[in-house]
PDB file of C-alpha atoms in Angstrom:
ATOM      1  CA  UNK O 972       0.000   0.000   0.000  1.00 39.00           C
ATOM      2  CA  UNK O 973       2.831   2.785   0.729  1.00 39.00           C
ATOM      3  CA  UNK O 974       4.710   1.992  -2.929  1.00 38.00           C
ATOM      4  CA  UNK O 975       1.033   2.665  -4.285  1.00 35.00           C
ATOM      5  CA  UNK O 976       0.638   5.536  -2.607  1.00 36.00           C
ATOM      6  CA  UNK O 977       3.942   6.942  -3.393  1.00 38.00           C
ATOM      7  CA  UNK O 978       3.046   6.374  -7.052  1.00 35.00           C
ATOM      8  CA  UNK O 979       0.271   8.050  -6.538  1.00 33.00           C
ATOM      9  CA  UNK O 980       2.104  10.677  -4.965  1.00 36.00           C
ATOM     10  CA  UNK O 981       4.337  11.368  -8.203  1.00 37.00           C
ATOM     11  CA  UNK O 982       1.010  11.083 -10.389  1.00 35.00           C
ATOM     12  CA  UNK O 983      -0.596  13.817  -8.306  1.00 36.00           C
ATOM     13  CA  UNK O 984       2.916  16.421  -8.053  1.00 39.00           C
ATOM     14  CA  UNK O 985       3.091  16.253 -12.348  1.00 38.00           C
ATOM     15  CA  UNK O 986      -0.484  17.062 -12.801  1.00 34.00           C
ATOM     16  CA  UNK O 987      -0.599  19.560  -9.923  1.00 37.00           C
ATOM     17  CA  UNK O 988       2.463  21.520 -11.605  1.00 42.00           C
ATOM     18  CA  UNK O 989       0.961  21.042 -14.905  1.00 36.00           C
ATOM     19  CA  UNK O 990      -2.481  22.189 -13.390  1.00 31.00           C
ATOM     20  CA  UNK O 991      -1.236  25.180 -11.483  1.00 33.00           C
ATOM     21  CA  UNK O 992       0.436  26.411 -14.306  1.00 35.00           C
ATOM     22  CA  UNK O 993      -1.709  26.768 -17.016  1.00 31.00           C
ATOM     23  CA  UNK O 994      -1.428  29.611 -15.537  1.00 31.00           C
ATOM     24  CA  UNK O 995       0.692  28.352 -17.709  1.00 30.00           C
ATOM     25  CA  UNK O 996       0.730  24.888 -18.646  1.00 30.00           C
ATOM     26  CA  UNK O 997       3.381  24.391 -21.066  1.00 32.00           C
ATOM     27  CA  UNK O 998       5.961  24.544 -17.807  1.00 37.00           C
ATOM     28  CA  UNK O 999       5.965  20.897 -17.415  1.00 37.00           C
ATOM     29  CA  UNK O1000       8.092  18.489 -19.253  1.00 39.00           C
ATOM     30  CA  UNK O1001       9.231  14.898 -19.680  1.00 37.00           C
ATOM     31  CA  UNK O1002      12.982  16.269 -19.115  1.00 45.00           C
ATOM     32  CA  UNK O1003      14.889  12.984 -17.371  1.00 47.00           C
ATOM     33  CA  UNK O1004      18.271  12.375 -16.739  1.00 56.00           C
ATOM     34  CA  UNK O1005      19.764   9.445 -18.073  1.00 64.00           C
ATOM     35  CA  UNK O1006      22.187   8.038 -16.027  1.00 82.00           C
ATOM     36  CA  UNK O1007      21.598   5.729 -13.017  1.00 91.00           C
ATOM     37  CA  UNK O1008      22.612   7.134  -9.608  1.00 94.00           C
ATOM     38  CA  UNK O1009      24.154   5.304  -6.600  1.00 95.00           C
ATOM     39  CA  UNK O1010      22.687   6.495  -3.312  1.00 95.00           C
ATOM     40  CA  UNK O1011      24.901   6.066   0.436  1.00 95.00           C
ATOM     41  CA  UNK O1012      22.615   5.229   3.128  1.00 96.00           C
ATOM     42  CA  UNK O1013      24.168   6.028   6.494  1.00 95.00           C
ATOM     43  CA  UNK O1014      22.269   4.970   9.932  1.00 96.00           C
ATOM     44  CA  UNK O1015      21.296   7.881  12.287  1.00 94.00           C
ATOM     45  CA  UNK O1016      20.609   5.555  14.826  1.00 91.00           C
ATOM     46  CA  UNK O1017      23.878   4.062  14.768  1.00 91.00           C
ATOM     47  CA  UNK O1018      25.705   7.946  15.110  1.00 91.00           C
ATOM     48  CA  UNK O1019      25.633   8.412  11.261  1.00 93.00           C
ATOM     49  CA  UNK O1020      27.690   5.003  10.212  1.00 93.00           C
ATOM     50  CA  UNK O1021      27.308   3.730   6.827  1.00 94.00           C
ATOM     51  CA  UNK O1022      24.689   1.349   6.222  1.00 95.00           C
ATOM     52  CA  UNK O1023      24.261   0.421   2.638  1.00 94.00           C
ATOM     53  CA  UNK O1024      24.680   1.668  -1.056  1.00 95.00           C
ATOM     54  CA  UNK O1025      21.764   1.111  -3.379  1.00 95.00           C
ATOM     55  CA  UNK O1026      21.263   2.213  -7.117  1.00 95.00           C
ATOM     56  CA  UNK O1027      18.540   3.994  -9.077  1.00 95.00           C
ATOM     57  CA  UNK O1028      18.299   3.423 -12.722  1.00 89.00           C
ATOM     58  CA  UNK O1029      17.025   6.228 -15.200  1.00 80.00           C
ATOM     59  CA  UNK O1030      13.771   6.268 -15.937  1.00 70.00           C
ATOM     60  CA  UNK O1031      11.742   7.582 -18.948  1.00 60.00           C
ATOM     61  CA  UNK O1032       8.200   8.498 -17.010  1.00 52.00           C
ATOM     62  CA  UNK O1033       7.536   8.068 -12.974  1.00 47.00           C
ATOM     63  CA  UNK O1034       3.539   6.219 -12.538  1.00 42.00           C
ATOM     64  CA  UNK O1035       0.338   7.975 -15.033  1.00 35.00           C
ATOM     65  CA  UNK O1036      27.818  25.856   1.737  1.00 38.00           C
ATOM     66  CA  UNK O1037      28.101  28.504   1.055  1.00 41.00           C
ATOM     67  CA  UNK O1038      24.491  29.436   0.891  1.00 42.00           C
ATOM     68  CA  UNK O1039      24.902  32.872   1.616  1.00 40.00           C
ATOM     69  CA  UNK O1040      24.015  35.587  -1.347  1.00 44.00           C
ATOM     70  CA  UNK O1041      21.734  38.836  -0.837  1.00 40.00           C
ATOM     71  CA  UNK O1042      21.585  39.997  -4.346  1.00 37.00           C
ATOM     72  CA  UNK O1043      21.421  43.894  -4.309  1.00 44.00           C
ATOM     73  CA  UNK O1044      18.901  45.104  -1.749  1.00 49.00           C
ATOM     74  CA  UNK O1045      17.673  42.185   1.038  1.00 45.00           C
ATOM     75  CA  UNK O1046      13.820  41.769   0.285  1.00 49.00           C
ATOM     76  CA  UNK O1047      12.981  38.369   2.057  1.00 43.00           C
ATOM     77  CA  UNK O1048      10.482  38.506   4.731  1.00 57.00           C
ATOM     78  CA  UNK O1049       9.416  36.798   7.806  1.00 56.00           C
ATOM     79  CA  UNK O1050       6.818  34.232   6.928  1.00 62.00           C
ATOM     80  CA  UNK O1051       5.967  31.099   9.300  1.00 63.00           C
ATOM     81  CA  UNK O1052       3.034  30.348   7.089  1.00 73.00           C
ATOM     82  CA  UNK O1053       5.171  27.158   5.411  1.00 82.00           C
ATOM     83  CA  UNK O1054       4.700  24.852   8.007  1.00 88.00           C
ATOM     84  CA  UNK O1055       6.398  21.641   5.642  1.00 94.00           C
ATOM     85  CA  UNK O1056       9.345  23.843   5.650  1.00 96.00           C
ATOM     86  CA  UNK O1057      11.579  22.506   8.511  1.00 96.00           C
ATOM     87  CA  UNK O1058      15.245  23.704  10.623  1.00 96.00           C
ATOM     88  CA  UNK O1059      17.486  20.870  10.383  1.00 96.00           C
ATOM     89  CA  UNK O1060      20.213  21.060  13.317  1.00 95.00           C
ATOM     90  CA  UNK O1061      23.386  19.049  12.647  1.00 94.00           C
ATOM     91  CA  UNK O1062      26.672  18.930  14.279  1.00 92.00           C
ATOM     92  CA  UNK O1063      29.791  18.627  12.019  1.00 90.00           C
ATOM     93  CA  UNK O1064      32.743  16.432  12.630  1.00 88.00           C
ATOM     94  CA  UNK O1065      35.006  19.149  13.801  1.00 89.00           C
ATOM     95  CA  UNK O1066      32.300  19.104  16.826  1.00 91.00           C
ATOM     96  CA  UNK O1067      30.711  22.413  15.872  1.00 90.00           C
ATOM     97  CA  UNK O1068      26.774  23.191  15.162  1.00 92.00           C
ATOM     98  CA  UNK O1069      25.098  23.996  12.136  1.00 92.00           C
ATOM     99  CA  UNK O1070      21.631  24.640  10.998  1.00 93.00           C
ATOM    100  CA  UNK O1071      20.301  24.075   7.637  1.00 94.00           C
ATOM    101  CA  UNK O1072      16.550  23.930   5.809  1.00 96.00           C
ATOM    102  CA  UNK O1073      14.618  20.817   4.683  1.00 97.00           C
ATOM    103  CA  UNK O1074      11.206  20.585   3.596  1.00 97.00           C
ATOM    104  CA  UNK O1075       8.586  17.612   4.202  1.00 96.00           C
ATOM    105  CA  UNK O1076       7.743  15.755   0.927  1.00 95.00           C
ATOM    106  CA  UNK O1077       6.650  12.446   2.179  1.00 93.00           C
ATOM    107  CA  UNK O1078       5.065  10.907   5.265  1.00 95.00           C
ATOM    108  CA  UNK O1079       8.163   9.846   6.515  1.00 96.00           C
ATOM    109  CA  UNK O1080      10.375  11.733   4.736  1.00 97.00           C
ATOM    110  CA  UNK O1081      11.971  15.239   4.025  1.00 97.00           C
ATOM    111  CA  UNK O1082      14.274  16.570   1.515  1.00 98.00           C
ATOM    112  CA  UNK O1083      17.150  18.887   1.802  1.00 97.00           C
ATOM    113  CA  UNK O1084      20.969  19.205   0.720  1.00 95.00           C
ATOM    114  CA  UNK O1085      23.186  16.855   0.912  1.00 95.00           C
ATOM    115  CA  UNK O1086      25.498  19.298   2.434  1.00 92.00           C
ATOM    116  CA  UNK O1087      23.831  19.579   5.307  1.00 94.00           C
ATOM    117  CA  UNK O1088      23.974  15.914   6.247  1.00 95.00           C
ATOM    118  CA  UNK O1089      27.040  14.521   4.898  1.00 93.00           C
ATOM    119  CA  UNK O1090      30.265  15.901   4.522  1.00 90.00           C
ATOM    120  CA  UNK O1091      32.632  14.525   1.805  1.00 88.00           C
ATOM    121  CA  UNK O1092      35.505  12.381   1.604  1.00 81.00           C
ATOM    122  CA  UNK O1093      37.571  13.329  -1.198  1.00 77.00           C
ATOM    123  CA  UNK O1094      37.521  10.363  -3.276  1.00 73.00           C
ATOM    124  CA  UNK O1095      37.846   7.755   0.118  1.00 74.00           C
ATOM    125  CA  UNK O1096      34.936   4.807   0.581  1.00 76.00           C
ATOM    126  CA  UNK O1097      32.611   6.450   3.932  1.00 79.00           C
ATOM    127  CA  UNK O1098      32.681   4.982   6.904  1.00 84.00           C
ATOM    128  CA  UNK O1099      30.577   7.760   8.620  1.00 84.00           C
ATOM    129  CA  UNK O1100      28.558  10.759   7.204  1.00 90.00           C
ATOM    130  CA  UNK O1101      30.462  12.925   8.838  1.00 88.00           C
ATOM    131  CA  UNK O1102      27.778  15.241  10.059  1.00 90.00           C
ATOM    132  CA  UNK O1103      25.226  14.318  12.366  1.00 92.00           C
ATOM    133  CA  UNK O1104      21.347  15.352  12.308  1.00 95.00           C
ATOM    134  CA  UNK O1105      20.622  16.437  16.037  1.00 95.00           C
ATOM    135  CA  UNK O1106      17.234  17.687  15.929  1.00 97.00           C
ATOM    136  CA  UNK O1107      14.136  18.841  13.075  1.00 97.00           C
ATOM    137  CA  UNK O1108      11.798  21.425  14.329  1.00 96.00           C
ATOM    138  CA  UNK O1109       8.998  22.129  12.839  1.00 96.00           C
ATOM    139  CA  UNK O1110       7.250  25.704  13.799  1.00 94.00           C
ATOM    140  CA  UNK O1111       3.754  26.747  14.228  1.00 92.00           C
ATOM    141  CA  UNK O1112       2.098  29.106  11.788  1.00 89.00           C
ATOM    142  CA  UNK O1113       2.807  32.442  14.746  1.00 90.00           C
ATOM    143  CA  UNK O1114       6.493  30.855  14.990  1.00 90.00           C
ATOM    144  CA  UNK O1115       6.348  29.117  18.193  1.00 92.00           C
ATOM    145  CA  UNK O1116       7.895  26.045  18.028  1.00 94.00           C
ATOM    146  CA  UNK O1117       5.890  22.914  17.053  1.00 94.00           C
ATOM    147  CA  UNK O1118       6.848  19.338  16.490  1.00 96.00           C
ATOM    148  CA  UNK O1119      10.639  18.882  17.750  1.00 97.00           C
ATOM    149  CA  UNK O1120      12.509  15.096  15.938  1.00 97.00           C
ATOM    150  CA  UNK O1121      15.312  14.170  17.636  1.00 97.00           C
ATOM    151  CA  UNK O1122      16.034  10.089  16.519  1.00 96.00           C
ATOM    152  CA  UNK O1123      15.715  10.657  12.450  1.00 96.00           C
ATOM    153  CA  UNK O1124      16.351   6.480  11.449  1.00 97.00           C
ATOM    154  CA  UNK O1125      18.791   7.640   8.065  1.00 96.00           C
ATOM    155  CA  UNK O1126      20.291  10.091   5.489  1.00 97.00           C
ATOM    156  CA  UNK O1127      20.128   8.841   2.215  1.00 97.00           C
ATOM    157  CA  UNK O1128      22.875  10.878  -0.180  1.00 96.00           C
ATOM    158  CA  UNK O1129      23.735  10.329  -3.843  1.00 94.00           C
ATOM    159  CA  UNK O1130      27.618   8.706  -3.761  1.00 93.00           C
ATOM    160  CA  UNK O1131      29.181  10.817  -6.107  1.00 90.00           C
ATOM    161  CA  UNK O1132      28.254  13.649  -3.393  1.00 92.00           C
ATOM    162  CA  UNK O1133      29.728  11.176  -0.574  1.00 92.00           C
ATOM    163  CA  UNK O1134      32.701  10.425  -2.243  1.00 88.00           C
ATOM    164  CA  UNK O1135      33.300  13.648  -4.238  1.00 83.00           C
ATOM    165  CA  UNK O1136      35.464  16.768  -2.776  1.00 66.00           C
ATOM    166  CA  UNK O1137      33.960  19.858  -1.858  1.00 60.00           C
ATOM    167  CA  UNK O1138      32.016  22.587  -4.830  1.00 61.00           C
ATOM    168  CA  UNK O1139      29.736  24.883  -4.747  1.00 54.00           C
ATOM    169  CA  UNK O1140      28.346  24.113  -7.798  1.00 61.00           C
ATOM    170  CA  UNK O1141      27.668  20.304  -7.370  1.00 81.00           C
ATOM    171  CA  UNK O1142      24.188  18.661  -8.844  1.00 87.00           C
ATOM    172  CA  UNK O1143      24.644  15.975  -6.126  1.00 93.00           C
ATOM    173  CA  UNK O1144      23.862  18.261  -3.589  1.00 94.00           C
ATOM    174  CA  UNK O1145      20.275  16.635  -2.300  1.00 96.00           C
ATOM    175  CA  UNK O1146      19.546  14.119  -0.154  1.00 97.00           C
ATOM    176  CA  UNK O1147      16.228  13.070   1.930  1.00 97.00           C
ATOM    177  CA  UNK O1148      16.168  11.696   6.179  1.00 97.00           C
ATOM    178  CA  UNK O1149      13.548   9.011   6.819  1.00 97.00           C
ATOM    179  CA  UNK O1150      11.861   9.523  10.195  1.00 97.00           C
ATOM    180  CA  UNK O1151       9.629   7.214  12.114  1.00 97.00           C
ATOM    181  CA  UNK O1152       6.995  10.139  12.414  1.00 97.00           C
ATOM    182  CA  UNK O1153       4.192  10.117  10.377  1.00 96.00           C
ATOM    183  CA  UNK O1154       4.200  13.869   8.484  1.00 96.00           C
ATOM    184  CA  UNK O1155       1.632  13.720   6.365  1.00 93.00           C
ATOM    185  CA  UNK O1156      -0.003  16.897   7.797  1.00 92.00           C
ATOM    186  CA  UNK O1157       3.519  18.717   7.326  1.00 93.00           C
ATOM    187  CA  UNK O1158       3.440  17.585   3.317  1.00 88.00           C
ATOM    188  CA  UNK O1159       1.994  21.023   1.711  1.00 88.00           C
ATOM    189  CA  UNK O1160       4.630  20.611  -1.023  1.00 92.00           C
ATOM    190  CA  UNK O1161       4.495  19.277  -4.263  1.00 92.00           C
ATOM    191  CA  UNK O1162       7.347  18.357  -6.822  1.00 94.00           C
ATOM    192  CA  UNK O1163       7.416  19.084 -10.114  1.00 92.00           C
ATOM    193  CA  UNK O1164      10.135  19.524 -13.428  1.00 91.00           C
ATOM    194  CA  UNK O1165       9.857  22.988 -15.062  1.00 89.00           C
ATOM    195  CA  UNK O1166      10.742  22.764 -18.624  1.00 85.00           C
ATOM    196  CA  UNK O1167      13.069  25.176 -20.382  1.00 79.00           C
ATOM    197  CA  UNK O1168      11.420  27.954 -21.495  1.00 82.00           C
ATOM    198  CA  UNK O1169       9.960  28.619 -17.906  1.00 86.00           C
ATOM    199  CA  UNK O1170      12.778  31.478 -18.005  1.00 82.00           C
ATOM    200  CA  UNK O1171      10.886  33.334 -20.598  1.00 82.00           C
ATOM    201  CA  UNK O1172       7.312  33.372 -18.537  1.00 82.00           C
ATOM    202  CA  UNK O1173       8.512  35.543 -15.898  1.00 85.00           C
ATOM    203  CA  UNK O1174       6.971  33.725 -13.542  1.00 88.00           C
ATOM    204  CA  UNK O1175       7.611  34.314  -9.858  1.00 92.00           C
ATOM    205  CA  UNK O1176       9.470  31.586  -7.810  1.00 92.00           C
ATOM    206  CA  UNK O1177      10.475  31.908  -3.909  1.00 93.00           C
ATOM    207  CA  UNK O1178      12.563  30.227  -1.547  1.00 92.00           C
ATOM    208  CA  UNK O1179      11.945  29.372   2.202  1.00 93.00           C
ATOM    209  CA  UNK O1180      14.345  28.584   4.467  1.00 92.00           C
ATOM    210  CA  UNK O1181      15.893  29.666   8.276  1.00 92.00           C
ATOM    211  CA  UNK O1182      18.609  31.934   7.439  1.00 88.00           C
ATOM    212  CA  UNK O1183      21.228  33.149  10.016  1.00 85.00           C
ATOM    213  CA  UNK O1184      21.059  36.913   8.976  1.00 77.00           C
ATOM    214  CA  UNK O1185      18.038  38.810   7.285  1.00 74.00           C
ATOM    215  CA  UNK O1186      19.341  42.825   6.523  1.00 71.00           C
ATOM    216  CA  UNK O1187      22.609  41.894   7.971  1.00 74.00           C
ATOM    217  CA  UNK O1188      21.028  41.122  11.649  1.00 79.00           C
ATOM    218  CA  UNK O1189      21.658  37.884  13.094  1.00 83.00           C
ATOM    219  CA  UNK O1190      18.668  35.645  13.276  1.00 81.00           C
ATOM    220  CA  UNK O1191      17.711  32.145  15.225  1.00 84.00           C
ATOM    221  CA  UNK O1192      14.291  30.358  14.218  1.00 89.00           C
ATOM    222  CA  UNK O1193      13.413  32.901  11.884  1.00 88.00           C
ATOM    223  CA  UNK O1194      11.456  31.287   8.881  1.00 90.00           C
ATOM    224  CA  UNK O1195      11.866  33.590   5.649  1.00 89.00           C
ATOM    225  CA  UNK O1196      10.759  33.961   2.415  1.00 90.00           C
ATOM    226  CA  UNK O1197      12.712  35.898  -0.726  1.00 90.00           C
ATOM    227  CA  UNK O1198      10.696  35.695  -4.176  1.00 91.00           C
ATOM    228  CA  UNK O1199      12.481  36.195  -7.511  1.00 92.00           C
ATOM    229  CA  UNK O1200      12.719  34.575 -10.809  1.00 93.00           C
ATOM    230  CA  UNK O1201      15.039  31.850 -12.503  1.00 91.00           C
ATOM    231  CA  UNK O1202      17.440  33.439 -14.564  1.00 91.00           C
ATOM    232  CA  UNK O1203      19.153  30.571 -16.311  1.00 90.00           C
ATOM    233  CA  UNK O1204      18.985  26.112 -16.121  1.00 90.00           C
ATOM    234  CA  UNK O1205      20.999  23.302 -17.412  1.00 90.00           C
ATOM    235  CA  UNK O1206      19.742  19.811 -17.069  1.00 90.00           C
ATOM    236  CA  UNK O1207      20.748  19.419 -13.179  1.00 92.00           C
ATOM    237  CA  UNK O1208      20.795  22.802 -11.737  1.00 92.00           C
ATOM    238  CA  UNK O1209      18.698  26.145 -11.475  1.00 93.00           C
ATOM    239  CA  UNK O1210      20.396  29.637 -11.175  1.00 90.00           C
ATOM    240  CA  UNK O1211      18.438  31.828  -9.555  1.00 90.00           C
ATOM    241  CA  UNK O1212      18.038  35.972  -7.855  1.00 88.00           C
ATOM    242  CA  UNK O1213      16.362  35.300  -4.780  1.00 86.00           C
ATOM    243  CA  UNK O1214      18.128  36.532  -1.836  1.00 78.00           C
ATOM    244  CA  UNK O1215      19.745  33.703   0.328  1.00 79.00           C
ATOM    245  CA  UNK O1216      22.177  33.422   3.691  1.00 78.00           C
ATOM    246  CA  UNK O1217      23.784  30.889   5.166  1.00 79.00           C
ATOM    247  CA  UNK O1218      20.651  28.519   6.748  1.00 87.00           C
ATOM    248  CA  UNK O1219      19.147  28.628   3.697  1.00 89.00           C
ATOM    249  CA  UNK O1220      20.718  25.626   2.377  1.00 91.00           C
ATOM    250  CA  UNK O1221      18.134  22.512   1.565  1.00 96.00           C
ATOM    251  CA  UNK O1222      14.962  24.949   1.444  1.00 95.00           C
ATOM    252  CA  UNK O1223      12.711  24.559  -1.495  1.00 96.00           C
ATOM    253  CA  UNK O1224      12.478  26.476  -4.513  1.00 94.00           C
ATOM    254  CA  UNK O1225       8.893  26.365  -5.718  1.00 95.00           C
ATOM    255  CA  UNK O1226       6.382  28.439  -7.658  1.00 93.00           C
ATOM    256  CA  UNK O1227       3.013  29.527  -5.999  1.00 92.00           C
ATOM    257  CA  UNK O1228      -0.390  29.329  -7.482  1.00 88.00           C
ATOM    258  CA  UNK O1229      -3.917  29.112  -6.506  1.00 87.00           C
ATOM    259  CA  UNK O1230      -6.937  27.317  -8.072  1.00 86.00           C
ATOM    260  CA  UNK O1231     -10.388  27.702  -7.074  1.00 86.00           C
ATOM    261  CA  UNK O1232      -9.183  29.802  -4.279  1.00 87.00           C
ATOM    262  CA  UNK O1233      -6.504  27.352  -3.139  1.00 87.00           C
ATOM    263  CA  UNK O1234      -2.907  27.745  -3.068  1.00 88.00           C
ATOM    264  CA  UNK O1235      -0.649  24.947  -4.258  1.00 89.00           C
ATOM    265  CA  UNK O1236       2.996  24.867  -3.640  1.00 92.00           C
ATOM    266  CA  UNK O1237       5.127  23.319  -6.208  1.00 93.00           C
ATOM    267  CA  UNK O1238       9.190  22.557  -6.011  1.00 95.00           C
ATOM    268  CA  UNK O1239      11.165  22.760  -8.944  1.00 95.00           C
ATOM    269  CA  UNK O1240      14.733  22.381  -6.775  1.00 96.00           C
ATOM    270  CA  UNK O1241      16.320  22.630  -3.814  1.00 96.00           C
ATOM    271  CA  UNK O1242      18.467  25.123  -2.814  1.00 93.00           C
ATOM    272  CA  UNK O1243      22.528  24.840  -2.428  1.00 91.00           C
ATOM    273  CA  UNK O1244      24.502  27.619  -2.536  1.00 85.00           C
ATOM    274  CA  UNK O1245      25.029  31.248  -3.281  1.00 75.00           C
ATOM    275  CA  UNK O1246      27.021  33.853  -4.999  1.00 68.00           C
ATOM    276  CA  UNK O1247      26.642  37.086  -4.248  1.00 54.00           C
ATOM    277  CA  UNK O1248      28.306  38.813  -7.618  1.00 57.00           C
ATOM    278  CA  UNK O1249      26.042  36.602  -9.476  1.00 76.00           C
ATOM    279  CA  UNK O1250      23.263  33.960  -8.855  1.00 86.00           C
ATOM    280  CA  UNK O1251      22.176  31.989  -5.920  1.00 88.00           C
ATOM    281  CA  UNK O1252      21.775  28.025  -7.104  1.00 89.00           C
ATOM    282  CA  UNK O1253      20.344  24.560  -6.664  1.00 92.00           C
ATOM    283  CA  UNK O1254      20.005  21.110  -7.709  1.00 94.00           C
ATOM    284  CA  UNK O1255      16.383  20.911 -10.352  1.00 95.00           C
ATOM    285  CA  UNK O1256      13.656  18.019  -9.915  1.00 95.00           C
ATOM    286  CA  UNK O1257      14.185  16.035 -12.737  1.00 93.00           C
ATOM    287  CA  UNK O1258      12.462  12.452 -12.948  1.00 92.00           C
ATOM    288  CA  UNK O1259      15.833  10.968 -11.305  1.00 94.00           C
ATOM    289  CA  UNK O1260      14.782  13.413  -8.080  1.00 95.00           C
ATOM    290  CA  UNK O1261      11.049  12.429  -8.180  1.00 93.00           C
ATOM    291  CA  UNK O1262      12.187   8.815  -8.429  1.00 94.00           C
ATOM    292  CA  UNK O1263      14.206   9.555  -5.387  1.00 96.00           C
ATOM    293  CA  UNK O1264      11.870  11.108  -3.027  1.00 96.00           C
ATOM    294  CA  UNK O1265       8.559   9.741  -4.061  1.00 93.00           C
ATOM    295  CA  UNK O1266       8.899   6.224  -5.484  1.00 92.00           C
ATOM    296  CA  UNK O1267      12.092   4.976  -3.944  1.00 95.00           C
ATOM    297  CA  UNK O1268      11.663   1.088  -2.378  1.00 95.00           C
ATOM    298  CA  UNK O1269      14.550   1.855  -0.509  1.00 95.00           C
ATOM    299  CA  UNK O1270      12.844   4.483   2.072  1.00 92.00           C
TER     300      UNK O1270
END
């Protein structure tokens, strides 16, 4: 029953992107990529050792860092209204804390960068990811704290992110943690794969995330949104102007749209890094990512 329901899952995200934006709905396409990607499962309950490798071939249809860039003037805002949008806590192996973004796409499951869960080995097999996931917290639509995870079961991470050195401009940069906890009133996000010529609608996109400074304050538990537009894609990666910080990382990057007076939110990546001389970036849902996160026998 969950595999069907997963399937289902993907069914529902294409038609939802295709429906929201016909408004317009040429956005959607069948674009794939083509090779098959090994994923690195490491066990949270076991302090972040490796568990198991497992692979992912293409497919041609799914069923029916440096985060920190304020581009020109800082124009995100507070907004706690997101509440599948989630802080991920993690302590690196150098013993100091980070925070990152993830977002809830599953009933167990929530997506994110990989950066944020696994650091890299430079070519050597893992023994450990490195990082370690502390705590999720969830926050209430006023921005008191809600739902609070502490024993996430595993980070799944592709391999050539695992075993690969350190960019900032890496299309491996995603990864999903499976929790026991059933989410499934957290999962207000869909996925979906923009095609091309999305760049020449103008349409608006945003990104959501817990950044560490907003107009150069500091911030803690501060859920924010900046809006912008894509300004260029290749096949793995969007390149974007919304205004990002450090925190960011792992947030979605989604278009907004409502129909018959409700919104829908759609992801079309997931956010990675920044550049403030140019534009922030991300990994892009292709069929290989929706395979991942929402018909994946391995989670």
């Amino acid at each position: 029953m969950k595999k069907l329901k997963k399937i289902l899952a993907v069914s529902t995200a294409v038609f939802v992107l295709s429906l929201s934006l016909s408004l317009p709905t040429d956005c959607v396409s069948a674009a794939n990529s083509n090779n098959a990607v090994s994923y690195t499962v490491f066990s949270l309950k076991r302090g972040g050792t490796y568990k198991t490798k497992y692979t992912l071939n293409p497919v041609d249809t799914l069923s029916s860092t440096n985060a920190r860039a304020v581009i020109g003037d800082d124009t995100r805002v507070v907004d706690f209204s997101k509440s599948g949008v989630v802080k991920i806590n993690f302590t690196a192996s150098n013993g100091e804390s980070y925070w990152g973004t993830g977002f809830v796409v599953d009933e167990h499951t929530i997506a994110t960068a990989a950066h944020c869960v696994c650091e890299q080995t430079n070519g050597k097999n893992a023994t450990n990811s490195g990082s370690k996931v502390t705590e999720i917290n969830f926050f209430n639509s006023d921005g008191t704290p809600g739902l609070s995870i502490t024993d996430a079961v595993e980070v799944h991470v592709p391999t050539l992110y695992v075993n690969g050195s350190y960019s900032d401009y890496n299309p491996y940069d995603y990864a999903l943690i499976k929790v026991n906890e059933d989410l499934s009133d957290y999962a207000i996000f869909n996925l979906g794969i923009m095609n091309d010529n999305f760049i020449n609608k103008q349409t608006a996109v945003s990104v959501t995330g817990f950044p560490k400074k907003v107009n150069n304050q500091e911030v803690h538990n501060v859920m924010c949104t900046g809006t912008g537009f894509i300004r260029q894609s290749d096949d793995n990666e969007l390149y974007y102007d919304i205004d990002t910080f450090g925190g960011n990382s792992g947030g979605p990057i989604y278009i907004t749209s409502t129909f018959q007076g409700k919104a829908y939110y759609t992801v079309i990546g997931i956010h990675a890094y920044g550049d403030a001389n140019s534009y922030n970036g991300g990994a892009r849902i292709t069929t290989n990512l929706l395979q991942f996160y929402k018909n994946n026998p391995y989670i």
